[in-house]
Structure formats: C-alpha cells, structure tokens
Short mmCIF file of C-alpha atoms in Angstrom, two decimals:
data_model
loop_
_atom_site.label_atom_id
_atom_site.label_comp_id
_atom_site.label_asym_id
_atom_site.label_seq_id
_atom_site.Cartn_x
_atom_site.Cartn_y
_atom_site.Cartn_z
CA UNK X 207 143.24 184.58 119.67
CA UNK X 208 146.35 183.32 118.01
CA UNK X 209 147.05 187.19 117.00
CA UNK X 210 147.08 187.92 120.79
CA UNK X 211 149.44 184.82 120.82
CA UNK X 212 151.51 186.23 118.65
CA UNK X 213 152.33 189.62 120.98
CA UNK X 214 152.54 187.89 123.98
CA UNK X 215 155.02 185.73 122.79
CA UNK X 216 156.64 187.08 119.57
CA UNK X 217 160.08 185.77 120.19
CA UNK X 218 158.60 182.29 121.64
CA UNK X 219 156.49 181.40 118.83
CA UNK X 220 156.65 179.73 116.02
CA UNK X 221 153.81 179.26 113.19
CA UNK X 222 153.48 176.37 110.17
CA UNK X 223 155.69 174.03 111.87
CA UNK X 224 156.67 171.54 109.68
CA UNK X 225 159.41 170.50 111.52
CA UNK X 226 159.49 169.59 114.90
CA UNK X 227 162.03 170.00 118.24
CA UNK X 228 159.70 168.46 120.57
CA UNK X 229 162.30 168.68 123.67
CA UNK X 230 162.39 172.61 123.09
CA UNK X 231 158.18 173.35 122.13
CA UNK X 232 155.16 172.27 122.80
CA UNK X 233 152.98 172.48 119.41
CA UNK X 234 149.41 173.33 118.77
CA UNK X 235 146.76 173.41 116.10
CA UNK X 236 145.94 176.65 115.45
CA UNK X 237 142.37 177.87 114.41
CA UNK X 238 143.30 178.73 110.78
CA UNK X 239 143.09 176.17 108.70
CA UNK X 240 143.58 172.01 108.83
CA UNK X 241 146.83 171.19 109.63
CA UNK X 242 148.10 174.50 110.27
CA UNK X 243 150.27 173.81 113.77
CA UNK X 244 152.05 176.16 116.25
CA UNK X 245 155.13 176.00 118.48
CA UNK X 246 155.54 177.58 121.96
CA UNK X 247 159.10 177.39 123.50
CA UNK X 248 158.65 175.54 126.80
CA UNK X 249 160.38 178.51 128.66
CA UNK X 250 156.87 179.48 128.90
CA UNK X 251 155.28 178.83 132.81
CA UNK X 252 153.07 176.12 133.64
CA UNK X 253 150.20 178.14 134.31
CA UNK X 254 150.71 179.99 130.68
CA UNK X 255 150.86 176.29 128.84
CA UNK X 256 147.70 174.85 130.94
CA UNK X 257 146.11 177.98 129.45
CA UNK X 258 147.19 177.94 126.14
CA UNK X 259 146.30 174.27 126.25
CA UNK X 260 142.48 175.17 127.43
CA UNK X 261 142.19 177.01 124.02
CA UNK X 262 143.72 174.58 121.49
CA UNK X 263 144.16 170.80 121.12
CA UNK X 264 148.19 169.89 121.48
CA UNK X 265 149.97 167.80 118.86
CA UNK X 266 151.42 165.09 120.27
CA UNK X 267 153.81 162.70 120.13
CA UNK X 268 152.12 159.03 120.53
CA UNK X 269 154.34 156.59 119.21
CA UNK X 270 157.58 156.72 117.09
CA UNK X 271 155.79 154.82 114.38
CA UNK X 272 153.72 157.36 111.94
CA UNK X 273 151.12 154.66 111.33
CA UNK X 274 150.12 154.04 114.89
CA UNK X 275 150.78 157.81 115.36
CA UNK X 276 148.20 158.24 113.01
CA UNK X 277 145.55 156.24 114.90
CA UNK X 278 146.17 157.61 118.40
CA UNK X 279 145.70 161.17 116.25
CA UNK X 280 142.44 160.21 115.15
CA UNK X 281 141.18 158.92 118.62
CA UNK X 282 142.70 161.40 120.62
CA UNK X 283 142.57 164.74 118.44
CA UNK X 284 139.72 163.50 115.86
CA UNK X 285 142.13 163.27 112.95
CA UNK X 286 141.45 161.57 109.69
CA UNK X 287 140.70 157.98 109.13
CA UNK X 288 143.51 156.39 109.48
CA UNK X 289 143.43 152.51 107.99
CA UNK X 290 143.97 151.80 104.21
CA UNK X 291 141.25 149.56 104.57
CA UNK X 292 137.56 150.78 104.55
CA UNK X 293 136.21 148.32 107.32
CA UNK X 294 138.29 146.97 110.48
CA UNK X 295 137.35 144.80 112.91
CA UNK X 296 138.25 146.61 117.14
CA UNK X 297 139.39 143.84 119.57
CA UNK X 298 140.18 144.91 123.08
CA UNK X 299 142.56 142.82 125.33
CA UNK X 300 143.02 143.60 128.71
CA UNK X 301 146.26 142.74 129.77
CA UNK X 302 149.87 143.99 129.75
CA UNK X 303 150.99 140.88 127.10
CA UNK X 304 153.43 142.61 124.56
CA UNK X 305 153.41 139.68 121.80
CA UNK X 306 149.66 140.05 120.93
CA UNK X 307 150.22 140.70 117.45
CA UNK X 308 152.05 138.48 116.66
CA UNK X 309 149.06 136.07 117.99
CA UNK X 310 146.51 138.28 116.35
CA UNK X 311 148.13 138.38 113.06
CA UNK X 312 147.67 134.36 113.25
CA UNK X 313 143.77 134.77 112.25
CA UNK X 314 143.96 138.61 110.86
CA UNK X 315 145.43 139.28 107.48
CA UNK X 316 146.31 142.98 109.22
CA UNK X 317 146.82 144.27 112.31
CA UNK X 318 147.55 148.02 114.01
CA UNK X 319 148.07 147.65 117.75
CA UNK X 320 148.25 150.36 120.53
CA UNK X 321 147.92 150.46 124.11
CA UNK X 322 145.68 152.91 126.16
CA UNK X 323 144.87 152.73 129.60
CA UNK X 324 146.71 149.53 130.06
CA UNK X 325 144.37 148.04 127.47
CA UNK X 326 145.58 146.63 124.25
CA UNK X 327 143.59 147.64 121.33
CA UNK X 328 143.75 145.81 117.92
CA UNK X 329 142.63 146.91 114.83
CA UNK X 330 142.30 143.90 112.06
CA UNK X 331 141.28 143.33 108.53
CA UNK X 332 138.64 141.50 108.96
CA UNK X 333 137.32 137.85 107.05
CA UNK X 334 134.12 136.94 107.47
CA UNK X 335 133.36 134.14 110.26
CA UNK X 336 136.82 134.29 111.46
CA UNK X 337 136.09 132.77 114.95
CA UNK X 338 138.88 133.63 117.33
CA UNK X 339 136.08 132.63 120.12
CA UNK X 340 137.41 129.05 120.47
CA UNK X 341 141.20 129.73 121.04
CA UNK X 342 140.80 132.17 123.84
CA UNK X 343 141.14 130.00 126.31
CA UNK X 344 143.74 127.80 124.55
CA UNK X 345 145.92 130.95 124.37
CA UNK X 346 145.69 131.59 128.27
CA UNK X 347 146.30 128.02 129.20
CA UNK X 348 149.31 128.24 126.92
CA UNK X 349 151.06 131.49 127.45
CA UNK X 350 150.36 131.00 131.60
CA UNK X 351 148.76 134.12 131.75
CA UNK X 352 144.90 135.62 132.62
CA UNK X 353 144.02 138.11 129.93
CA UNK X 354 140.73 138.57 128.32
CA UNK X 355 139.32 139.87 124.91
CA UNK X 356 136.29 141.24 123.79
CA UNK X 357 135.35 141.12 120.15
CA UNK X 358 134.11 144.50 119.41
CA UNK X 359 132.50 146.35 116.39
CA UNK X 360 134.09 146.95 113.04
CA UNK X 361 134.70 150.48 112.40
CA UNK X 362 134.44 152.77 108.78
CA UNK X 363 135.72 156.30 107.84
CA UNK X 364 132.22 157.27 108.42
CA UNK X 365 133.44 157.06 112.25
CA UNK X 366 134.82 159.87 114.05
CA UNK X 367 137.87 158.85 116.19
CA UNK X 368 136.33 160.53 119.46
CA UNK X 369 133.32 157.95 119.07
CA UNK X 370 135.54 155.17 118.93
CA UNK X 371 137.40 156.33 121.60
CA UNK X 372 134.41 156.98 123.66
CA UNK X 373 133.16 153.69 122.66
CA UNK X 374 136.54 151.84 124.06
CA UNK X 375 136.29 153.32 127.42
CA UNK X 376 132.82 151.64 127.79
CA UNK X 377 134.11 148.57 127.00
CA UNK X 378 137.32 148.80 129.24
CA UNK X 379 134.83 149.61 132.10
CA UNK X 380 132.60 146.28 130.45
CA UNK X 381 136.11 144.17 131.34
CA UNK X 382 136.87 145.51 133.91
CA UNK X 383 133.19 144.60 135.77
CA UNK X 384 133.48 141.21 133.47
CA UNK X 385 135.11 137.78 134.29
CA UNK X 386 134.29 136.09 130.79
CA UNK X 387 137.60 135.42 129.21
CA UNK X 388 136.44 136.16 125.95
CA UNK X 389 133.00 138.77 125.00
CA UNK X 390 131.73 139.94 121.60
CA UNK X 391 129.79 143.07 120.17
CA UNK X 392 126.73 141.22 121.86
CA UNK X 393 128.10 141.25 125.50
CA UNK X 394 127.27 144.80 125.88
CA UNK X 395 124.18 144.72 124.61
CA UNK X 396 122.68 141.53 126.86
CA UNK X 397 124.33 143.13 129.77
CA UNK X 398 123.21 143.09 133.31
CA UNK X 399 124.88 146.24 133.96
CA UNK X 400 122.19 148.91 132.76
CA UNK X 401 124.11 152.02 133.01
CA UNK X 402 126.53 150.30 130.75
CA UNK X 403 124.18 148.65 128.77
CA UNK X 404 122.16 152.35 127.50
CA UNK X 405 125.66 154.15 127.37
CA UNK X 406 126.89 151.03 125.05
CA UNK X 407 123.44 151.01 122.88
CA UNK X 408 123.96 154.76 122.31
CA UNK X 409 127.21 154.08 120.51
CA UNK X 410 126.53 151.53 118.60
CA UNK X 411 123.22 152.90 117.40
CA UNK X 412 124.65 155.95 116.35
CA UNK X 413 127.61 154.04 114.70
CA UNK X 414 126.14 150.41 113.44
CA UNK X 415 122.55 150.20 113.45
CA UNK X 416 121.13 153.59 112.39
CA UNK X 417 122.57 153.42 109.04
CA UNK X 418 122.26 149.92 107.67
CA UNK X 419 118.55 150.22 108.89
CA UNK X 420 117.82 152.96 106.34
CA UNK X 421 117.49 149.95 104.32
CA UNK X 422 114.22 149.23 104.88
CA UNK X 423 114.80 145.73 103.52
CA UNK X 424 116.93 145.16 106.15
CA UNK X 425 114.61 145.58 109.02
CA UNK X 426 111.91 143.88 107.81
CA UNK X 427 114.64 140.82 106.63
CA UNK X 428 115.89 140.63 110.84
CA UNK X 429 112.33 141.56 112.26
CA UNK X 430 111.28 137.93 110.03
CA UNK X 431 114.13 136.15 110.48
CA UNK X 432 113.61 136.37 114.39
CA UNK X 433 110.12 135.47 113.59
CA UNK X 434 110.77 132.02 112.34
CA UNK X 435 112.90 131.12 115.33
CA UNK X 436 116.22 131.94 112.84
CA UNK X 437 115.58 129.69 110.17
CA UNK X 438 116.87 130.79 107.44
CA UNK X 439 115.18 128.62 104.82
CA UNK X 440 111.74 130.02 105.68
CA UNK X 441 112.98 133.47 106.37
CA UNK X 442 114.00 133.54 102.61
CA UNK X 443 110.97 131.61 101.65
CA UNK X 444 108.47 134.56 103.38
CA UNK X 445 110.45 137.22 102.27
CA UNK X 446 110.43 136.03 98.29
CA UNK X 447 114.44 135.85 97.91
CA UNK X 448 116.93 133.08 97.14
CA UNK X 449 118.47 131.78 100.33
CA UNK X 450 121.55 132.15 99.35
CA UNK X 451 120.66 136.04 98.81
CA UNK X 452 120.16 135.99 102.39
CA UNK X 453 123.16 134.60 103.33
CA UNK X 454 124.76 136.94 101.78
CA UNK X 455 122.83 140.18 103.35
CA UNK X 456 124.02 138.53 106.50
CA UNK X 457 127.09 138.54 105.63
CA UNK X 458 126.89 142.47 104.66
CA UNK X 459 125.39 142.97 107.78
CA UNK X 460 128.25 141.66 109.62
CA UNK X 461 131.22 143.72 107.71
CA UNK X 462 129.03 146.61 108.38
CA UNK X 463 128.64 146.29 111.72
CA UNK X 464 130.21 143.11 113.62
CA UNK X 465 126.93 141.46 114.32
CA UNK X 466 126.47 137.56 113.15
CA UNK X 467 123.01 137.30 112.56
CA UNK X 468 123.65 133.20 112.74
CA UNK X 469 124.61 133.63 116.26
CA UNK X 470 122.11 133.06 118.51
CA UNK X 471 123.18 135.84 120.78
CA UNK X 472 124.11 138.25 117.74
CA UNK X 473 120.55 138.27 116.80
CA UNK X 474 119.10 138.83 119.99
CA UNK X 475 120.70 141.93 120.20
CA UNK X 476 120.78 143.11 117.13
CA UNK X 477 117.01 142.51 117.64
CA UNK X 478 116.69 144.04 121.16
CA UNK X 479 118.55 147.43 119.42
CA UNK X 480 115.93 147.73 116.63
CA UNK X 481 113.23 147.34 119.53
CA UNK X 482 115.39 149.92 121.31
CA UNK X 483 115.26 152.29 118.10
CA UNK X 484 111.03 152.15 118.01
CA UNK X 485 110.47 153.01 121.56
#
C-alpha cells in the first residue's frame, strides 16, 4: 500500500525520516521493515489522514523527554522494552498531584513517571518488602489532598506494552469503582466486582502466573504452604528443603510477579489464580 502512497502523494511524502518537522507532517510506520517511518505533509484533508491513519500506527510525540517517550511508545505503539532494568514494579495513583516522584523516589531507588487518563503511572526499581502500604495515608493527611494508589504487578521485557496498557485501564476502572486509599496486586483478584475480577485474572495469568508455574516446584511449594495454614517452618519441613530456601523462592516469586506469599491476602490470591488455572 505504501507504493500507492507514494503516487497519490509524490510531492507530499517523505520516506526514512530520521528527522522530524512535526508542525509540518504527520509520520507513520511504514510496513517495511522496524523502524522504517513516513512523513505526510499535513496539507493533506482530514478525511485522507483518518484514512491513512486506519492503515498504519502514527509516531507520536508523547513527551519531550526520550526516556518517557520511550515508554508511552511501548504502551501505546508496542515498542521495545523500554527500562534498563529487567524487573519494575507498576504503581498507579489516581490523582492530578504533580510532585509524586519526588515522593516515590523516597522508597524507590528509580522511578519513570507518566500520566494517562488523568492517572499517574509509576514505574520503580523495585527492593524486596519495600512497604509503601503504611505511609499512604500519612501522605494524604500531609499534602491535604485525596489521592489513592494501587500497588500493581512488576513487569519484564517478556511483556508486551499493549498488555500493560490493557492491564492499566482495568485497574483505573478498579479505582475508579474503589474507595480504599491504598490497593495491591491482590485487590483485583479478591474483588467483588466480577466482570473486573475475570478481565483482571486474564492479565495477570497470562503475564505472572503462567510462567513461574512451569516450575512445577513452585506449585506444589504454594499448593503446601496454603495447606499448613502459611507456616512456613512446616511447609519447608513437608517439602524436604531448608527454610531459609523457602524464603528465598518467596522472595523470587515476588520479583517475578508482585505477589508476597507472607501476606495473608497475597496468598489467597495467588492461590485462588492457580485454582482458577485447573478449572
């Protein structure tokens, strides 16, 4: 198609942009190979860009700053992975606050922040058991202002930015229907909202629990742990292993995925999802 493109509007296009005039072309990726990006003078007609715009996915400019450019690209247009590091941790704030970084960067070594949908959305290098839980509250009372987070899942290059995206706009319709100040990866899952709830499991199946459970190990270690009430002393005891051993797969578990399997709540729905994956 980009041949027929090119006779319709020979003296309006432009091909391998490298450059880019945004105020005088819009700019496409073209079929042809990664990267390879298009420019159409907007003399062209409304109706002629909607069109053009029905066949390709337009470049666009997000924010002035390549590195959050970079992450809208991947959420909106499916780009590349965009973080340095290999796991981050998603928090969602809804509210129009402007200094959440700042905040955010008080318990995250890292932190990317963007706004969609009048949602903030954080991206942070994450430490294990950093609780951010407690201060919620403290943080409202203190900057006179009603905002509320949810803690969501942590994120690889093995996910595809439309995923993520898809899984942000359950969770901004999870706030929206929510009055909890503060809600984790959990939330979702022990939902009464069960529209929500199956859209939510969906996601994080695909994303979380499908492939640490190729582990067998894994299954059986979370299937006896919730067995013994969570005790983790005779979990380790009937599954042969030093407890510390098991600490540590829990700890594995929760980089991988966001789940705390020594919250109460974490492991009843990480629980209730590998019940969900044998029916």
């Amino acid at each position: 198609m980009i041949e027929k493109l090119i006779k319709i509007y020979s003296n309006k296009i432009i091909l391998n942009v490298e450059q880019f005039d945004y105020d005088k072309y819009y700019y496409f990726y073209s079929n042809n190979g990664i990267n390879n990006i298009f420019g159409i003078e907007k003399t062209i007609s409304e109706n002629e860009y909607h069109l053009i715009k029905s066949s390709y996915i337009e470049k666009k400019i997000y924010d002035n700053n390549a590195a959050l450019q970079n992450i809208y690209e991947y959420l909106f247009e499916n780009k590349k992975y965009p973080f340095k590091n290999k796991k981050v941790k998603i928090l969602v704030i809804d509210s129009l606050y402007k200094d959440f970084k700042d905040l955010l960067l008080s318990f995250f070594e890292e932190v990317d922040l963007i706004k969609i949908d009048n949602i903030y959305v954080a991206f942070c290098l994450e430490t294990y058991n950093n609780d951010i839980s407690r201060f919620v509250g403290t943080l409202s009372d203190d900057l006179g202002i009603n905002f509320k987070i949810h803690e969501g899942m942590n994120i690889t290059n093995k996910i595809e930015g439309n995923v993520v995206r898809q899984y942000l706009g359950i969770i901004k319709q999870f706030l929206n229907a929510n009055e909890e100040l503060y809600t984790d990866i959990a939330s979702c899952v022990l939902s009464n909202d069960n529209k929500l709830t199956k859209e939510y499991i969906s996601i994080i199946d695909q994303c979380l629990i499908e492939p640490i459970l190729k582990d067998s190990f894994v299954k059986d270690m979370i299937l006896t742990y919730f067995k013994n009430d969570l005790n983790v002393s005779k979990t380790s005891k009937d599954l042969y292993i030093n407890r510390n051993s098991l600490l540590n797969k829990f700890e594995q578990i929760y980089k991988e995925t966001g789940f705390n399997l020594q919250k109460f709540t974490h492991a009843c729905a990480i629980y209730l999802l590998i019940l969900y994956k044998g029916n």
